[in-house]
Amino acid sequence: MTYRSSHILRQLLVYTLLVIGGLAFILPFWWILASSLKAPGAGMKFPPEFFPSVLIWSNYPKALSTVPFDVYLRNTLFLGIICVIGAVASSALVAYGFARIDFRGKALLFGLLVATMALPGQVTMIPVFEMFRSLGWYGSYLPLIVPSFMGAPFFVFLLTQFFKTIPEEMCDAARVDGASEWQIFTQIILPLSTPVLATITVFTFLYAWNDFTGPLLFLNSPRNFTMALGLQDFQGQKTIVWNQLMAAATVFTLPIIIAFFFAQKTFIQGIKLTGSKE
């Protein structure tokens, strides 16, 4: 076997494995989408029907009118946008301090911050709930919003590693010209960090959009429910209409897929550049 033929064979094997892996990830979403367009009861057929013979588009307006999904969507977008602002702003500030400013105990503090990433959320769930309840924040969005303004350990770590790849000579030159640390941070560091900031934006918005445990713990009024709780509310109806439930799940999932599709280039670039020494 020649080198060219062996290379083609390896490439064919790689692409075959990638296609199989891609289909494995696509299949669950395709099943939700196909089920959302089926007639009532068709989703329970065996063998399963992956391509509906008749498309029932009316499942979508019926599903969205069963519970106030417009209210849930507005609440979710509000939480997502506020949490993105808080996470990006606070994490960038903390990361700049770790990456560019020397102070006593910096290594110890950074090590403690990184160590908190190993602590499961389930361990702190009850103490955090009791703390916010004692503050009188139960039933409001504050327990879901305020923590995002405190700096997320993973994002701080990600940004710190990225900031260290920016040449220090640029900052020194700005200091010689009389620039303050705030001006260096806002006019030099942040503009050069667009890929990793976009990555944090995607991560934060995905978390806020998909978060079920947080709203379940702290929100007690249906008018404050998010999309994740809205799906649970839909499933809690007396009679579950599965094709309409799948339609609601599609509406819940589709915006995230579209957003990631348009942001994937910047997202992947941010992950690739973080920690590199170019």
Coordinates of N, CA and C in Angstrom, one line a residue, residues 41-185:
G41 N -50.3 10.7 19.8 CA -50.1 9.2 19.9 C -49.2 8.6 18.9
A42 N -48.8 9.4 17.9 CA -47.9 8.8 16.9 C -46.5 8.6 17.5
G43 N -46.1 9.4 18.5 CA -44.8 9.3 19.1 C -44.6 8.0 19.8
M44 N -45.7 7.3 20.1 CA -45.5 6.0 20.9 C -45.5 4.8 20.1
K45 N -45.5 5.0 18.8 CA -45.5 3.8 17.9 C -44.2 3.0 18.0
F46 N -44.4 1.7 17.7 CA -43.2 0.8 17.6 C -43.3 0.0 16.4
P47 N -42.3 0.0 15.5 CA -41.0 0.7 15.7 C -41.2 2.2 15.5
P48 N -40.3 3.0 16.1 CA -40.4 4.4 16.1 C -40.4 5.0 14.7
E49 N -41.1 6.1 14.5 CA -41.1 6.8 13.2 C -40.2 8.0 13.2
F50 N -39.1 7.9 12.5 CA -38.1 9.1 12.5 C -38.5 10.2 11.5
F51 N -39.3 9.8 10.5 CA -39.8 10.8 9.6 C -41.3 10.8 9.5
P52 N -41.9 11.8 10.1 CA -43.4 11.8 10.2 C -44.0 11.8 8.8
S53 N -45.0 11.1 8.5 CA -45.7 11.1 7.2 C -46.5 12.3 7.0
V54 N -47.1 12.8 8.1 CA -47.9 14.0 8.1 C -47.3 15.0 9.2
L55 N -47.1 16.2 8.7 CA -46.5 17.2 9.6 C -47.6 18.1 10.3
I56 N -47.7 18.0 11.6 CA -48.8 18.7 12.3 C -48.1 20.0 12.9
W57 N -48.1 21.1 12.1 CA -47.5 22.3 12.6 C -48.3 23.0 13.7
S58 N -49.6 22.7 13.8 CA -50.4 23.3 14.9 C -50.0 22.9 16.3
N59 N -49.1 21.9 16.4 CA -48.7 21.5 17.7 C -47.9 22.7 18.4
Y60 N -47.3 23.5 17.6 CA -46.5 24.6 18.2 C -47.4 25.7 18.8
P61 N -48.3 26.3 18.1 CA -49.2 27.3 18.7 C -50.0 26.7 19.9
K62 N -50.4 25.4 19.8 CA -51.1 24.8 20.9 C -50.2 24.7 22.2
A63 N -49.0 24.3 21.9 CA -48.1 24.1 23.1 C -47.7 25.4 23.7
L64 N -47.5 26.5 22.9 CA -47.1 27.8 23.5 C -48.3 28.5 24.1
S65 N -49.5 28.1 23.8 CA -50.7 28.7 24.5 C -51.1 28.0 25.7
T66 N -50.6 26.8 25.9 CA -51.0 26.0 27.1 C -50.5 26.7 28.4
V67 N -49.3 27.1 28.4 CA -48.7 27.8 29.5 C -48.1 29.1 28.9
P68 N -47.9 30.2 29.8 CA -47.4 31.5 29.2 C -45.9 31.4 28.9
F69 N -45.6 30.8 27.8 CA -44.2 30.7 27.4 C -43.6 32.1 27.0
D70 N -44.4 33.0 26.6 CA -43.9 34.3 26.3 C -43.3 35.0 27.6
V71 N -44.0 34.8 28.7 CA -43.5 35.3 30.0 C -42.2 34.6 30.4
Y72 N -42.2 33.2 30.3 CA -41.0 32.5 30.6 C -39.8 32.9 29.7
L73 N -40.1 33.1 28.5 CA -39.0 33.5 27.6 C -38.5 34.9 28.0
R74 N -39.3 35.8 28.3 CA -38.9 37.1 28.7 C -38.1 37.1 30.0
N75 N -38.5 36.3 30.9 CA -37.8 36.1 32.2 C -36.4 35.5 32.0
T76 N -36.3 34.5 31.1 CA -35.1 33.8 30.8 C -34.1 34.7 30.1
L77 N -34.6 35.5 29.2 CA -33.7 36.4 28.5 C -33.2 37.5 29.4
F78 N -34.1 38.0 30.3 CA -33.6 39.0 31.3 C -32.5 38.4 32.2
L79 N -32.7 37.2 32.7 CA -31.7 36.6 33.6 C -30.4 36.4 32.8
G80 N -30.6 35.8 31.6 CA -29.4 35.5 30.8 C -28.5 36.8 30.5
I81 N -29.2 37.9 30.1 CA -28.4 39.1 29.8 C -27.8 39.7 31.0
I82 N -28.5 39.7 32.1 CA -27.9 40.3 33.3 C -26.8 39.4 33.8
C83 N -26.9 38.1 33.8 CA -25.9 37.2 34.3 C -24.6 37.3 33.4
V84 N -24.8 37.5 32.1 CA -23.7 37.7 31.2 C -22.9 38.9 31.5
I85 N -23.6 40.0 31.7 CA -23.0 41.3 32.1 C -22.2 41.1 33.4
G86 N -22.8 40.5 34.4 CA -22.2 40.4 35.7 C -21.0 39.5 35.6
A87 N -21.1 38.3 34.9 CA -20.0 37.4 34.8 C -18.8 37.9 34.1
V88 N -19.1 38.5 32.9 CA -18.0 39.1 32.1 C -17.2 40.2 32.9
A89 N -18.0 41.1 33.4 CA -17.4 42.3 34.1 C -16.6 41.9 35.3
S90 N -17.2 41.1 36.2 CA -16.5 40.8 37.5 C -15.4 39.8 37.2
S91 N -15.6 38.8 36.4 CA -14.5 37.9 36.2 C -13.3 38.5 35.5
A92 N -13.5 39.4 34.6 CA -12.4 40.1 33.9 C -11.6 41.0 34.9
L93 N -12.3 41.7 35.8 CA -11.6 42.5 36.8 C -10.8 41.7 37.7
V94 N -11.3 40.6 38.2 CA -10.6 39.7 39.1 C -9.4 39.1 38.4
A95 N -9.6 38.6 37.2 CA -8.5 38.0 36.4 C -7.4 39.0 36.1
Y96 N -7.7 40.2 35.8 CA -6.7 41.2 35.6 C -5.8 41.4 36.8
G97 N -6.4 41.4 38.0 CA -5.7 41.5 39.2 C -4.7 40.4 39.4
F98 N -5.2 39.2 39.1 CA -4.3 38.0 39.2 C -3.2 37.9 38.2
A99 N -3.5 38.4 37.0 CA -2.6 38.3 35.8 C -1.6 39.4 35.8
R100 N -1.9 40.6 36.2 CA -1.1 41.7 35.9 C -0.6 42.5 37.2
I101 N -1.2 42.3 38.3 CA -0.9 43.1 39.5 C -0.3 42.2 40.5
D102 N 0.9 42.6 41.0 CA 1.6 41.8 42.1 C 1.1 42.3 43.5
F103 N 0.7 41.4 44.3 CA 0.4 41.7 45.7 C 0.6 40.5 46.6
R104 N 0.8 40.7 47.8 CA 1.1 39.6 48.8 C 0.0 38.6 48.8
G105 N 0.4 37.3 48.7 CA -0.6 36.2 48.9 C -1.4 35.9 47.6
K106 N -0.9 36.5 46.4 CA -1.6 36.3 45.2 C -1.7 34.8 44.8
A107 N -0.6 34.1 44.9 CA -0.5 32.7 44.5 C -1.4 31.9 45.4
L108 N -1.5 32.2 46.7 CA -2.3 31.4 47.6 C -3.8 31.7 47.3
L109 N -4.2 32.9 47.1 CA -5.5 33.2 46.7 C -6.0 32.6 45.4
F110 N -5.1 32.6 44.4 CA -5.4 32.0 43.1 C -5.6 30.5 43.3
G111 N -4.7 29.9 44.1 CA -4.8 28.5 44.3 C -6.1 28.1 45.0
L112 N -6.5 28.9 46.0 CA -7.8 28.7 46.7 C -9.0 28.8 45.7
L113 N -8.9 29.8 44.8 CA -10.0 30.1 43.9 C -10.1 28.9 42.9
V114 N -9.0 28.4 42.4 CA -9.0 27.2 41.5 C -9.5 26.0 42.2
A115 N -9.2 25.9 43.5 CA -9.6 24.7 44.3 C -11.1 24.7 44.5
T116 N -11.8 25.8 44.5 CA -13.2 25.8 44.7 C -13.9 25.2 43.5
M117 N -13.3 25.1 42.3 CA -13.9 24.5 41.1 C -14.1 23.0 41.4
A118 N -13.4 22.4 42.3 CA -13.6 21.0 42.6 C -14.7 20.7 43.6
L119 N -15.3 21.8 44.1 CA -16.4 21.7 45.1 C -17.7 21.6 44.3
P120 N -18.5 20.5 44.4 CA -19.8 20.3 43.8 C -20.8 21.3 44.3
G121 N -21.6 21.8 43.4 CA -22.7 22.7 43.8 C -23.7 22.1 44.8
Q122 N -23.8 20.8 44.8 CA -24.8 20.2 45.7 C -24.3 20.3 47.2
V123 N -23.0 20.5 47.4 CA -22.4 20.6 48.7 C -22.8 21.9 49.3
T124 N -22.8 23.0 48.5 CA -23.1 24.3 49.1 C -24.6 24.7 48.8
M125 N -25.4 23.8 48.3 CA -26.8 24.2 47.9 C -27.6 24.6 49.2
I126 N -27.6 23.8 50.2 CA -28.4 24.2 51.4 C -27.9 25.4 52.1
P127 N -26.5 25.5 52.4 CA -26.0 26.8 53.0 C -26.4 28.0 52.2
V128 N -26.2 27.9 50.9 CA -26.5 29.1 50.0 C -28.0 29.4 50.1
F129 N -28.8 28.4 50.1 CA -30.3 28.7 50.1 C -30.6 29.3 51.5
E130 N -30.1 28.9 52.6 CA -30.3 29.4 53.9 C -29.8 30.9 53.9
M131 N -28.7 31.1 53.3 CA -28.1 32.5 53.4 C -29.0 33.5 52.6
F132 N -29.5 33.1 51.4 CA -30.3 34.0 50.6 C -31.7 34.1 51.3
R133 N -32.2 33.1 51.9 CA -33.5 33.1 52.5 C -33.4 34.1 53.7
S134 N -32.3 34.0 54.5 CA -32.2 34.9 55.7 C -32.0 36.4 55.2
L135 N -31.6 36.6 54.0 CA -31.5 38.0 53.5 C -32.8 38.5 52.9
G136 N -33.8 37.6 52.9 CA -35.1 38.0 52.4 C -35.2 38.0 50.9
W137 N -34.3 37.3 50.2 CA -34.2 37.3 48.8 C -35.0 36.1 48.1
Y138 N -35.5 35.2 49.0 CA -36.3 34.1 48.4 C -37.5 34.6 47.7
G139 N -37.7 34.1 46.5 CA -38.9 34.5 45.7 C -38.5 35.6 44.7
S140 N -37.3 36.0 44.7 CA -36.8 37.1 43.8 C -35.7 36.5 42.9
Y141 N -35.3 37.4 41.9 CA -34.2 37.0 41.0 C -32.8 37.2 41.6
L142 N -32.8 37.9 42.8 CA -31.5 38.3 43.3 C -30.5 37.1 43.6
P143 N -31.0 35.9 44.1 CA -30.1 34.8 44.3 C -29.5 34.3 43.0
L144 N -30.2 34.5 41.9 CA -29.7 34.0 40.6 C -28.8 35.1 39.9
I145 N -29.0 36.3 40.3 CA -28.2 37.4 39.6 C -27.0 37.8 40.3
V146 N -27.1 38.0 41.6 CA -26.0 38.6 42.4 C -24.7 37.7 42.3
P147 N -24.8 36.4 42.4 CA -23.6 35.6 42.4 C -22.8 35.8 41.1
S148 N -23.5 36.1 40.0 CA -22.8 36.3 38.7 C -21.9 37.5 38.8
F149 N -22.2 38.5 39.7 CA -21.4 39.7 39.8 C -20.2 39.5 40.8
M150 N -20.0 38.3 41.3 CA -19.0 38.0 42.2 C -17.7 37.3 41.6
G151 N -17.8 37.1 40.3 CA -16.7 36.4 39.6 C -16.8 34.9 39.7
A152 N -16.9 34.2 38.6 CA -16.9 32.8 38.6 C -15.5 32.2 38.6
P153 N -15.2 31.2 39.4 CA -13.8 30.7 39.5 C -13.3 30.2 38.1
F154 N -14.1 29.5 37.4 CA -13.6 29.0 36.1 C -13.3 30.1 35.1
F155 N -14.2 31.1 35.1 CA -14.0 32.2 34.2 C -12.8 33.0 34.6
V156 N -12.6 33.2 35.9 CA -11.4 33.9 36.3 C -10.1 33.2 35.9
F157 N -10.1 31.9 36.1 CA -9.0 31.1 35.7 C -8.8 31.2 34.2
L158 N -9.9 31.1 33.4 CA -9.7 31.2 31.9 C -9.2 32.5 31.5
L159 N -9.7 33.6 32.1 CA -9.2 34.9 31.7 C -7.8 35.2 32.2
T160 N -7.5 34.7 33.4 CA -6.1 34.9 33.9 C -5.1 34.3 33.0
Q161 N -5.4 33.1 32.5 CA -4.4 32.4 31.6 C -4.3 33.2 30.3
F162 N -5.5 33.7 29.8 CA -5.4 34.4 28.5 C -4.7 35.7 28.7
F163 N -5.0 36.5 29.8 CA -4.3 37.8 30.0 C -2.8 37.6 30.1
K164 N -2.3 36.5 30.6 CA -0.9 36.3 30.7 C -0.2 36.1 29.3
T165 N -1.0 35.8 28.3 CA -0.4 35.6 27.0 C -0.2 37.0 26.3
I166 N -0.9 38.0 26.8 CA -0.7 39.4 26.2 C 0.6 39.9 26.6
P167 N 1.5 40.4 25.7 CA 2.8 40.9 26.0 C 2.8 42.0 27.1
E168 N 3.6 41.8 28.1 CA 3.7 42.8 29.2 C 4.3 44.1 28.7
E169 N 5.0 44.1 27.6 CA 5.7 45.3 27.1 C 4.6 46.3 26.6
M170 N 3.5 45.8 26.1 CA 2.4 46.7 25.7 C 1.9 47.5 26.9
C171 N 1.7 46.8 28.0 CA 1.2 47.5 29.2 C 2.3 48.5 29.8
D172 N 3.6 48.0 29.8 CA 4.6 48.9 30.3 C 4.7 50.2 29.4
A173 N 4.6 50.0 28.1 CA 4.6 51.2 27.3 C 3.5 52.2 27.6
A174 N 2.3 51.6 27.9 CA 1.1 52.5 28.2 C 1.4 53.2 29.6
R175 N 2.0 52.5 30.5 CA 2.3 53.1 31.8 C 3.3 54.2 31.6
V176 N 4.3 54.0 30.8 CA 5.2 55.1 30.5 C 4.6 56.3 29.9
D177 N 3.5 56.1 29.1 CA 2.8 57.2 28.5 C 1.8 57.8 29.5
G178 N 1.7 57.3 30.8 CA 0.9 57.9 31.8 C -0.5 57.2 31.9
A179 N -0.7 56.1 31.3 CA -2.0 55.4 31.4 C -2.1 54.8 32.8
S180 N -3.3 54.8 33.3 CA -3.6 54.2 34.6 C -3.9 52.7 34.4
E181 N -4.0 51.9 35.4 CA -4.3 50.5 35.3 C -5.7 50.3 34.7
W182 N -6.6 51.2 35.1 CA -8.0 51.1 34.5 C -8.0 51.3 33.0
Q183 N -7.2 52.3 32.5 CA -7.1 52.6 31.1 C -6.4 51.4 30.4
I184 N -5.4 50.8 31.0 CA -4.7 49.7 30.4 C -5.7 48.5 30.3
F185 N -6.5 48.3 31.3 CA -7.5 47.2 31.4 C -8.5 47.4 30.3

